[in-house]
Amino acid sequence: MKLGKRWMAFLLAALLCIGAAGCGGKEEEGADTNQTTETENTDLEAQSPSDSEENEKPADADTQTAPASATAYQEAWIQADGSPELTAASGILVERNSGTILFEKDAKAKMYPASMTKIITALVVMDYFQPDELITVGTEINEVSLDSSKAGHVLGETLTVENAIRGLIIPSGNDSANVLAAAVAKRVENDENLNFARCETIFADLMNQKAEELGAVNSHFTNAHGYHDENHYSCAYDMALFANAFMNNETLAEIAAEKGFSGDGANNMFENDPSVTTQEYAWRSHNLLITDNEYQYAYATGIKTGFTDEAGDCLTASAEKDDTSLICVLFQSEDPARWTDATNLFEYGFNNYTKVDLAAQGEAVAEMPLTKQNKLQGDTIPLVFQSTKSVYLPAGTEDQITSEVRINDEYRAEDKDGTVQVKAPVAKGAEVGTILYSVDGKQIGTETLYAGTDVEKGGILNNIHYFLKTLFSHIFSLKGLITIVILIVVIVVIYFILNRLRYGRRRRSGGYTFKNSGRRRRRRFK
């Protein structure tokens, strides 16, 4: 019984030694050491499936959805050759889902947006009304200049918010803008008796708040329609932000693509009620990119034209081809140049850039070796993006991309061979490092990498657990036999050490030793 207990003690001691040796030790020989911090000639198209738009975003979708808070467009990592010469004084071409600027010309210069203002007017209206709600036209229709474009509303008329927005976008009605601004302001203030001057001020404040939410850098609005005012201005960059949010709203995107509208403003809801005033409309879009004419562009989907003497001919346009969505904004591009400028920009974007999927949200961008971890959780940790990442690069460069992973100092370690490792513990979602992308040795972009899973720090008990689990799963393999031999050697060594210590204690336990047969008597004292 004592012998069994002794051997159990030996075995436990051996396991504790093995467990302690495993705590924070270097990666075992079987660990994946093929992960380096640099990957040559990375074919990023093969690394991940196409992202499900939109992503994620959240819009977020980086690929991104309608921004719920301030966002920012980013320059293309590499500018494609063959960019067109523009007549426009200012312009921009943006890929919507990635937020990539493919082309720009003085995109943040202060410009007058004229009726392109109505893009952000519609966005504000949709924050406060549902499309099928009814509104009534008031005296605000008399507060537009005689030379304004008008939808033709009449005092006391009832129509849906959706059709009022149609009047705003399709015939570019300044009267529609005033009707919608008044309706929103009165709802916000809960006061149906507000005069129009007060309504306009309230609505302009909401427009400016909305612009700030969307990330505008050089915009200020004083009215809902865009009639010239020195303090009413924007820029191509900002208008592209507004247009992106506009096209992410299904109702607004459908209206922007309509060549015209014919029908009752209240959708015939009151055709049998003569006490309610409604009227028939026949509106035709001013956007020649979507109507039947020589400047029509096959992939165009909207959005809004603009003109005043001070602003010149302006255009905010959108187009879709395959899985690419583009927005272009042009200021001061005299007709017919705004149509040809827009077409040339769209063709440049579609034909000279290609979409490269870096990784989907949560998909491993890199697997890095771990150290000091609970080995039951594995030998590597996946590093991920927090949202789907796609970029647009000049066609033909996608196969030339290399990437390099850099681990932040807080988590960085190296083994004796110089292999970079990630130190445990690591919390899922922690910012662990960055990945740098290059083409022909030139750095073109960086993205932050996050831990894709939790990793605990290793301890004696879980290392014993890992040892036993590994032992029994490989007991009949060469590795398993070697492990058993090592365990036996350790037990034997511990046995001899303990036995030696025990024997030494026995020899020191007696005070006297007597020798018989005339031999010398020896006396020892403790």
Coordinates of C-alpha atoms in Angstrom, one line a residue:
M1 CA 0.0 0.0 0.0
K2 CA 2.8 2.4 1.0
L3 CA 4.7 1.4 -2.2
G4 CA 1.6 2.3 -4.3
K5 CA 1.2 5.6 -2.6
R6 CA 4.8 6.3 -3.2
W7 CA 4.6 5.6 -6.9
M8 CA 1.5 7.8 -7.2
A9 CA 3.4 10.6 -5.5
F10 CA 6.2 10.1 -8.0
L11 CA 3.8 10.2 -10.9
L12 CA 2.1 13.3 -9.6
A13 CA 5.4 15.0 -9.1
A14 CA 6.5 14.1 -12.6
L15 CA 3.2 15.5 -14.1
L16 CA 3.7 18.7 -12.0
C17 CA 7.2 19.1 -13.4
I18 CA 5.9 18.6 -16.9
G19 CA 3.1 21.1 -16.4
A20 CA 5.3 23.7 -14.9
A21 CA 7.8 23.2 -17.8
G22 CA 4.9 23.9 -20.2
C23 CA 3.8 27.2 -18.7
G24 CA 5.0 30.0 -20.9
G25 CA 7.4 27.7 -22.8
K26 CA 8.3 28.2 -26.4
E27 CA 6.1 26.6 -29.1
E28 CA 6.7 22.9 -29.5
E29 CA 8.2 21.5 -32.6
G30 CA 4.9 20.4 -33.9
A31 CA 3.4 24.0 -33.8
D32 CA 2.7 25.7 -37.1
T33 CA 5.8 27.8 -37.7
N34 CA 5.0 28.4 -41.4
Q35 CA 3.3 31.7 -40.4
T36 CA 5.7 34.6 -41.0
T37 CA 4.9 38.2 -40.8
E38 CA 5.2 38.7 -44.5
T39 CA 3.4 37.1 -47.4
E40 CA 4.7 37.4 -50.9
N41 CA 2.5 37.7 -54.0
T42 CA -0.7 37.4 -52.0
D43 CA -3.7 36.6 -54.2
L44 CA -6.2 38.5 -52.2
E45 CA -9.1 37.5 -54.5
A46 CA -8.5 33.9 -53.3
Q47 CA -8.3 34.7 -49.6
S48 CA -12.0 35.4 -49.1
P49 CA -15.4 35.1 -50.8
S50 CA -17.1 38.2 -52.1
D51 CA -18.5 40.1 -49.2
S52 CA -22.3 40.1 -48.8
E53 CA -23.1 43.7 -49.4
E54 CA -23.3 45.3 -47.4
N55 CA -21.3 44.1 -45.3
E56 CA -21.4 44.9 -43.2
K57 CA -21.5 47.7 -42.7
P58 CA -23.1 49.1 -41.0
A59 CA -23.3 50.0 -42.5
D60 CA -21.4 49.4 -42.1
A61 CA -21.1 48.3 -44.0
D62 CA -16.4 49.0 -44.9
T63 CA -17.9 47.4 -47.3
Q64 CA -20.5 50.0 -45.9
T65 CA -24.2 50.7 -45.7
A66 CA -25.8 54.1 -45.2
P67 CA -23.6 55.9 -42.6
A68 CA -25.4 56.3 -39.3
S69 CA -22.7 58.6 -38.0
A70 CA -19.9 60.7 -39.4
T71 CA -17.9 58.8 -42.0
A72 CA -15.0 59.6 -44.3
Y73 CA -14.1 58.7 -47.8
Q74 CA -10.5 57.5 -48.4
E75 CA -8.2 57.9 -51.4
A76 CA -7.7 54.9 -53.6
W77 CA -4.5 53.1 -52.6
I78 CA -3.2 53.4 -56.1
Q79 CA -4.6 55.8 -58.7
A80 CA -5.4 54.2 -62.1
D81 CA -4.0 55.6 -65.3
G82 CA -6.1 57.2 -67.9
S83 CA -8.2 59.6 -65.7
P84 CA -10.4 61.9 -67.9
E85 CA -9.9 65.6 -68.4
L86 CA -12.9 67.4 -66.9
T87 CA -14.6 70.5 -68.0
A88 CA -16.0 70.8 -64.5
A89 CA -14.3 73.2 -62.1
S90 CA -14.7 70.7 -59.3
G91 CA -15.6 67.0 -59.2
I92 CA -15.3 63.6 -57.5
L93 CA -15.8 59.9 -58.3
V94 CA -16.4 57.6 -55.4
E95 CA -17.1 53.9 -55.1
R96 CA -20.0 53.7 -52.8
N97 CA -19.5 50.4 -50.9
S98 CA -15.9 50.8 -50.0
G99 CA -15.9 54.6 -49.8
T100 CA -13.0 54.8 -52.1
I101 CA -12.2 58.1 -54.0
L102 CA -11.2 57.0 -57.5
F103 CA -10.8 60.5 -58.9
E104 CA -11.1 64.0 -57.6
K105 CA -10.6 67.5 -58.7
D106 CA -10.7 70.2 -56.0
A107 CA -13.2 68.1 -54.3
K108 CA -13.3 70.1 -51.1
A109 CA -13.4 73.5 -52.7
K110 CA -16.4 75.7 -51.6
M111 CA -19.1 75.6 -54.4
Y112 CA -22.8 76.5 -54.7
P113 CA -24.9 73.4 -55.0
A114 CA -28.1 74.9 -56.4
S115 CA -30.8 72.3 -56.6
M116 CA -28.5 69.4 -55.7
T117 CA -29.3 70.7 -52.2
K118 CA -32.5 68.8 -52.5
I119 CA -30.6 65.5 -51.9
I120 CA -30.0 66.5 -48.3
T121 CA -33.5 68.0 -48.0
A122 CA -35.0 64.6 -48.8
L123 CA -32.7 62.9 -46.3
V124 CA -33.9 65.2 -43.5
V125 CA -37.6 64.7 -44.5
M126 CA -37.1 60.9 -44.3
D127 CA -35.9 61.3 -40.7
Y128 CA -39.3 62.6 -39.7
F129 CA -41.9 61.1 -42.1
Q130 CA -42.9 57.8 -43.6
P131 CA -43.3 57.9 -47.4
D132 CA -47.1 57.1 -47.3
E133 CA -48.0 59.9 -44.8
L134 CA -50.1 62.7 -46.0
I135 CA -49.2 66.4 -45.9
T136 CA -51.2 69.5 -46.9
V137 CA -49.8 72.4 -49.0
G138 CA -49.8 75.8 -47.3
T139 CA -48.8 79.3 -48.1
E140 CA -45.1 78.3 -48.2
I141 CA -45.5 77.7 -51.9
N142 CA -45.7 81.5 -52.3
E143 CA -42.2 81.9 -50.8
V144 CA -40.3 80.9 -53.9
S145 CA -38.8 83.2 -56.4
L146 CA -40.6 83.6 -59.7
D147 CA -37.7 82.2 -61.7
S148 CA -37.6 79.1 -59.5
S149 CA -38.3 75.6 -60.9
K150 CA -41.6 74.4 -59.6
A151 CA -43.6 71.2 -59.3
G152 CA -46.9 73.1 -59.5
H153 CA -48.5 72.5 -56.1
V154 CA -51.7 74.5 -55.1
L155 CA -52.8 75.9 -51.8
G156 CA -54.8 73.4 -49.7
E157 CA -53.7 70.4 -51.8
T158 CA -53.1 67.0 -50.1
L159 CA -50.4 64.6 -51.2
T160 CA -48.2 61.9 -49.9
V161 CA -44.7 62.6 -48.6
E162 CA -43.3 60.2 -51.3
N163 CA -45.0 62.2 -54.1
A164 CA -43.9 65.5 -52.6
I165 CA -40.3 64.1 -52.7
R166 CA -41.0 63.1 -56.3
G167 CA -41.9 66.8 -56.9
L168 CA -38.6 67.7 -55.2
I169 CA -36.4 65.4 -57.3
I170 CA -38.0 64.9 -60.7
P171 CA -39.1 68.4 -61.8
S172 CA -36.8 69.9 -59.1
G173 CA -39.7 71.8 -57.4
N174 CA -38.7 74.6 -55.1
D175 CA -42.3 74.7 -54.0
S176 CA -42.0 71.0 -53.1
A177 CA -38.9 71.8 -51.0
N178 CA -40.8 74.5 -49.1
V179 CA -43.8 72.3 -48.5
L180 CA -41.6 69.5 -47.1
A181 CA -39.5 71.9 -45.0
A182 CA -42.7 73.4 -43.4
A183 CA -44.1 70.0 -42.7
V184 CA -41.0 68.8 -40.9
A185 CA -40.5 72.0 -38.9
K186 CA -44.1 72.0 -37.7
R187 CA -43.7 68.4 -36.6
V188 CA -40.5 69.0 -34.8
E189 CA -41.9 72.0 -33.0
N190 CA -45.4 70.5 -32.6
D191 CA -46.8 73.8 -33.8
E192 CA -49.0 74.0 -36.9
N193 CA -49.1 77.8 -36.8
L194 CA -45.4 78.4 -37.4
N195 CA -44.7 81.0 -40.0
F196 CA -42.6 80.0 -43.0
A197 CA -39.6 82.1 -42.0
R198 CA -39.4 80.2 -38.7
C199 CA -39.9 76.9 -40.5
E200 CA -37.1 77.6 -42.9
T201 CA -34.7 78.4 -40.1
I202 CA -35.6 75.3 -38.2
F203 CA -35.3 73.1 -41.3
A204 CA -31.9 74.7 -42.3
D205 CA -30.6 73.9 -38.8
L206 CA -31.7 70.2 -39.3
M207 CA -30.0 70.2 -42.7
N208 CA -26.7 71.4 -41.1
Q209 CA -27.0 68.8 -38.3
K210 CA -27.6 66.1 -40.9
A211 CA -24.6 67.2 -42.9
E212 CA -22.4 67.0 -39.8
E213 CA -23.7 63.5 -39.0
L214 CA -22.7 62.4 -42.5
G215 CA -19.2 63.7 -42.2
A216 CA -19.4 66.9 -44.2
V217 CA -16.3 69.1 -44.2
N218 CA -17.3 72.2 -46.1
S219 CA -21.1 72.7 -46.2
H220 CA -23.6 75.1 -44.8
F221 CA -27.3 75.4 -45.8
T222 CA -29.8 78.2 -45.4
N223 CA -32.8 76.9 -47.3
A224 CA -34.3 73.6 -48.5
H225 CA -34.2 74.2 -52.3
G226 CA -30.8 75.6 -53.1
Y227 CA -31.8 79.0 -54.5
H228 CA -28.6 81.1 -54.4
D229 CA -27.4 82.5 -51.0
E230 CA -23.8 83.4 -50.3
N231 CA -24.0 81.4 -47.1
H232 CA -25.5 78.3 -48.8
Y233 CA -22.7 76.2 -50.1
S234 CA -21.2 72.7 -50.2
C235 CA -18.4 70.8 -52.0
A236 CA -18.1 67.8 -54.2
Y237 CA -16.8 65.6 -51.4
D238 CA -19.7 66.5 -49.1
M239 CA -22.3 66.1 -51.9
A240 CA -20.9 62.6 -52.5
L241 CA -21.5 61.7 -48.9
F242 CA -25.1 63.0 -49.1
A243 CA -25.7 61.1 -52.3
N244 CA -24.4 57.9 -50.8
A245 CA -26.8 58.1 -47.9
F246 CA -29.6 59.1 -50.3
M247 CA -29.0 56.0 -52.5
N248 CA -28.9 53.7 -49.5
N249 CA -32.6 54.7 -48.8
E250 CA -34.7 52.4 -50.9
T251 CA -37.6 54.9 -51.4
L252 CA -35.2 57.7 -52.4
A253 CA -33.1 55.5 -54.7
E254 CA -36.3 54.4 -56.6
I255 CA -37.4 58.1 -57.1
A256 CA -33.9 59.1 -58.3
A257 CA -34.0 56.5 -61.1
E258 CA -37.5 57.5 -62.4
K259 CA -37.6 59.2 -65.8
G260 CA -40.9 60.8 -64.8
F261 CA -44.1 60.6 -62.8
S262 CA -47.7 60.7 -63.9
G263 CA -50.5 60.4 -61.5
D264 CA -52.5 61.7 -58.6
G265 CA -50.5 63.3 -55.8
A266 CA -52.4 61.4 -53.1
N267 CA -52.4 58.1 -55.1
N268 CA -56.2 58.4 -55.7
M269 CA -57.0 57.9 -52.1
F270 CA -59.6 60.7 -52.2
E271 CA -61.0 60.2 -55.7
N272 CA -64.5 59.7 -54.2
D273 CA -64.1 62.6 -51.7
P274 CA -64.5 66.0 -53.4
S275 CA -63.8 67.8 -50.1
V276 CA -60.1 66.9 -50.3
T277 CA -58.1 68.7 -52.9
T278 CA -55.6 66.7 -55.0
Q279 CA -54.3 67.0 -58.5
E280 CA -52.7 65.1 -61.3
Y281 CA -49.1 65.6 -62.2
A282 CA -47.0 64.8 -65.3
W283 CA -43.3 65.4 -64.3
R284 CA -40.3 64.6 -66.4
S285 CA -36.7 64.3 -65.0
H286 CA -34.1 66.9 -65.8
N287 CA -31.4 64.2 -65.6
L288 CA -30.4 63.4 -69.1
L289 CA -28.3 60.4 -68.0
I290 CA -31.5 58.5 -67.3
T291 CA -34.0 59.8 -69.8
D292 CA -34.2 58.8 -73.5
N293 CA -31.8 61.1 -75.3
E294 CA -28.4 61.2 -76.8
Y295 CA -26.7 61.6 -73.4
Q296 CA -28.4 58.7 -71.7
Y297 CA -26.0 56.4 -69.9
A298 CA -26.9 52.7 -69.7
Y299 CA -25.7 52.2 -66.1
A300 CA -27.0 55.5 -64.6
T301 CA -29.4 55.2 -61.7
G302 CA -29.9 58.9 -60.6
I303 CA -29.7 61.4 -58.9
K304 CA -30.1 65.2 -59.1
T305 CA -29.2 68.1 -61.3
G306 CA -28.7 71.7 -60.3
F307 CA -28.4 75.2 -61.9
T308 CA -28.2 78.8 -60.9
D309 CA -26.3 81.6 -62.6
E310 CA -23.8 81.5 -59.7
A311 CA -23.5 77.7 -59.4
G312 CA -23.5 77.0 -63.2
D313 CA -24.6 73.6 -64.4
C314 CA -24.1 70.9 -61.7
L315 CA -24.8 67.2 -61.4
T316 CA -24.8 64.5 -58.8
A317 CA -25.1 61.2 -60.5
S318 CA -25.0 57.5 -59.7
A319 CA -24.3 54.4 -61.8
E320 CA -24.2 50.6 -61.2
K321 CA -22.5 47.9 -63.1
D322 CA -22.0 44.3 -61.9
D323 CA -21.2 44.6 -58.2
T324 CA -19.7 48.2 -58.5
S325 CA -21.7 51.3 -57.5
L326 CA -20.3 54.7 -58.3
I327 CA -21.2 58.3 -57.5
C328 CA -19.9 61.3 -59.3
V329 CA -20.4 65.0 -58.4
L330 CA -19.7 67.8 -60.8
F331 CA -19.7 71.6 -60.3
Q332 CA -19.7 74.3 -63.0
S333 CA -19.7 71.9 -66.0
E334 CA -21.5 73.8 -68.7
D335 CA -24.0 71.8 -70.7
P336 CA -23.5 69.4 -72.4
A337 CA -20.2 68.9 -70.6
R338 CA -21.8 67.8 -67.4
W339 CA -23.3 64.7 -69.1
T340 CA -20.1 63.8 -71.0
D341 CA -17.9 64.5 -67.9
A342 CA -20.1 62.2 -65.9
T343 CA -20.1 59.4 -68.5
N344 CA -16.3 59.7 -68.9
L345 CA -15.8 59.4 -65.1
F346 CA -18.1 56.4 -64.8
E347 CA -16.4 54.6 -67.7
Y348 CA -13.0 55.4 -66.1
G349 CA -14.2 53.9 -62.8
F350 CA -15.8 50.8 -64.2
N351 CA -13.0 50.0 -66.7
N352 CA -9.8 50.9 -64.9
Y353 CA -10.4 49.6 -61.4
T354 CA -11.1 46.2 -60.0
K355 CA -12.6 45.2 -56.7
V356 CA -10.3 43.2 -54.3
D357 CA -11.8 41.5 -51.3
L358 CA -9.4 41.5 -48.4
A359 CA -11.5 39.6 -46.0
A360 CA -15.1 39.2 -44.8
Q361 CA -16.0 40.3 -41.3
G362 CA -14.7 37.8 -38.7
E363 CA -12.7 35.9 -41.4
A364 CA -9.1 35.1 -40.5
V365 CA -6.7 37.5 -42.3
A366 CA -3.7 35.8 -40.6
E367 CA -3.1 32.9 -38.2
M368 CA -0.3 33.8 -35.8
P369 CA 1.5 31.4 -33.5
L370 CA 0.9 31.8 -29.7
T371 CA 3.1 31.7 -26.7
K372 CA 2.3 31.5 -23.0
Q373 CA -1.2 30.3 -23.8
N374 CA -3.5 27.6 -22.5
K375 CA -2.5 25.0 -25.0
L376 CA -5.9 23.4 -24.8
Q377 CA -7.0 26.4 -26.9
G378 CA -4.6 25.7 -29.7
D379 CA -1.3 27.0 -30.9
T380 CA -2.4 29.9 -33.1
I381 CA -4.8 32.8 -33.0
P382 CA -6.8 34.2 -35.9
L383 CA -6.5 37.9 -36.6
V384 CA -9.5 39.4 -38.2
F385 CA -11.1 42.7 -39.4
Q386 CA -14.1 44.0 -37.5
S387 CA -16.0 44.6 -40.7
T388 CA -15.8 43.3 -44.3
K389 CA -12.9 45.0 -46.2
S390 CA -12.8 45.5 -49.9
V391 CA -10.7 47.9 -51.9
Y392 CA -10.6 49.1 -55.4
L393 CA -7.2 48.9 -57.2
P394 CA -6.1 49.6 -60.7
A395 CA -7.0 46.6 -62.9
G396 CA -4.1 44.1 -63.1
T397 CA -2.4 45.1 -59.8
E398 CA -4.3 42.7 -57.6
D399 CA -1.8 39.9 -58.1
Q400 CA 1.1 42.1 -57.2
I401 CA 0.0 42.8 -53.7
T402 CA 2.2 41.6 -50.7
S403 CA 1.1 41.9 -47.1
E404 CA 3.0 42.1 -43.8
V405 CA 1.5 41.6 -40.3
R406 CA 2.9 43.7 -37.5
I407 CA 2.0 42.8 -33.9
N408 CA 1.7 45.6 -31.3
D409 CA 4.4 45.6 -28.6
E410 CA 1.9 44.7 -25.9
Y411 CA 1.3 41.3 -27.5
R412 CA 4.6 40.7 -29.4
A413 CA 7.1 38.0 -28.6
E414 CA 9.7 36.1 -30.6
D415 CA 11.0 32.5 -30.3
K416 CA 14.7 31.6 -30.6
D417 CA 14.3 31.3 -34.4
G418 CA 13.0 34.9 -34.6
T419 CA 9.4 33.8 -35.4
V420 CA 7.0 36.5 -34.3
Q421 CA 4.4 35.2 -31.8
V422 CA 1.4 36.6 -29.9
K423 CA 1.6 36.6 -26.1
A424 CA -1.4 35.3 -24.1
P425 CA -3.7 36.3 -22.6
V426 CA -5.6 38.0 -25.4
A427 CA -9.3 39.1 -25.3
K428 CA -11.4 38.6 -28.4
G429 CA -11.7 41.9 -30.2
A430 CA -8.5 43.3 -28.8
E431 CA -6.5 45.4 -31.2
V432 CA -3.5 43.1 -31.7
G433 CA -1.7 44.6 -34.7
T434 CA -1.9 45.9 -38.2
I435 CA -1.5 44.5 -41.7
L436 CA 0.4 46.5 -44.3
Y437 CA -0.3 46.1 -48.0
S438 CA 2.3 46.9 -50.7
V439 CA 2.6 46.8 -54.4
D440 CA 6.1 46.6 -55.9
G441 CA 7.6 47.5 -52.5
K442 CA 5.4 50.6 -52.2
Q443 CA 3.1 50.7 -49.2
I444 CA -0.4 51.3 -50.4
G445 CA -2.6 50.8 -47.3
T446 CA -2.9 49.5 -43.7
E447 CA -5.7 47.9 -41.8
T448 CA -6.1 47.2 -38.1
L449 CA -6.2 43.5 -37.0
Y450 CA -8.2 42.3 -34.0
A451 CA -8.1 39.0 -32.0
G452 CA -10.7 36.6 -33.5
T453 CA -11.0 34.6 -30.3
D454 CA -10.2 34.7 -26.5
V455 CA -7.0 33.1 -25.5
E456 CA -6.2 32.4 -21.8
K457 CA -2.8 32.4 -20.2
G458 CA -1.4 28.9 -19.6
G459 CA -1.2 27.4 -16.1
I460 CA 0.1 24.2 -14.5
L461 CA -3.2 22.5 -14.4
N462 CA -4.3 23.1 -17.9
N463 CA -0.8 22.2 -19.1
I464 CA -1.1 18.8 -17.3
H465 CA -4.5 18.4 -18.9
Y466 CA -3.0 19.2 -22.3
F467 CA -0.1 16.8 -21.7
L468 CA -2.4 13.9 -20.8
K469 CA -4.8 14.6 -23.6
T470 CA -1.9 14.7 -26.1
L471 CA -0.4 11.6 -24.6
F472 CA -3.5 9.4 -24.8
S473 CA -4.4 10.7 -28.3
H474 CA -0.9 9.8 -29.6
I475 CA 0.0 6.9 -27.3
F476 CA 0.8 4.5 -30.1
S477 CA 2.6 6.9 -32.3
L478 CA 6.3 7.6 -32.2
K479 CA 5.7 10.9 -30.5
G480 CA 3.6 9.1 -27.9
L481 CA 6.2 6.4 -27.2
I482 CA 8.9 9.1 -26.8
T483 CA 6.7 10.9 -24.3
I484 CA 6.1 7.8 -22.3
V485 CA 9.9 7.1 -22.2
I486 CA 10.6 10.7 -21.1
L487 CA 7.9 10.3 -18.4
I488 CA 9.4 7.0 -17.1
V489 CA 12.9 8.6 -17.0
V490 CA 11.5 11.6 -15.1
I491 CA 9.8 9.3 -12.6
V492 CA 12.9 7.2 -12.1
V493 CA 15.0 10.3 -11.6
I494 CA 12.6 11.6 -9.0
Y495 CA 12.5 8.2 -7.3
F496 CA 16.3 8.0 -6.9
I497 CA 16.4 11.6 -5.7
L498 CA 13.7 11.0 -3.1
N499 CA 15.2 7.6 -2.1
R500 CA 18.6 9.1 -1.7
L501 CA 17.2 11.8 0.5
R502 CA 15.2 9.2 2.6
Y503 CA 18.3 7.0 3.0
G504 CA 20.3 10.0 4.2
R505 CA 17.7 10.8 6.8
R506 CA 17.8 7.2 8.1
R507 CA 21.5 7.3 8.6
R508 CA 21.2 10.5 10.6
S509 CA 18.3 9.2 12.8
G510 CA 20.4 7.1 15.4
G511 CA 22.7 8.6 18.2
Y512 CA 24.8 5.3 18.8
T513 CA 26.1 2.5 16.7
F514 CA 27.5 -0.6 18.3
K515 CA 29.8 -3.1 16.5
N516 CA 30.2 -6.7 17.9
S517 CA 33.0 -9.3 17.7
G518 CA 35.7 -7.1 19.0
R519 CA 35.2 -4.6 16.3
R520 CA 35.6 -0.9 17.1
R521 CA 32.7 0.8 18.7
R522 CA 31.7 4.0 17.2
R523 CA 29.6 6.7 18.9
R524 CA 27.9 9.4 17.1
F525 CA 26.0 12.3 18.4
K526 CA 23.2 14.1 16.6

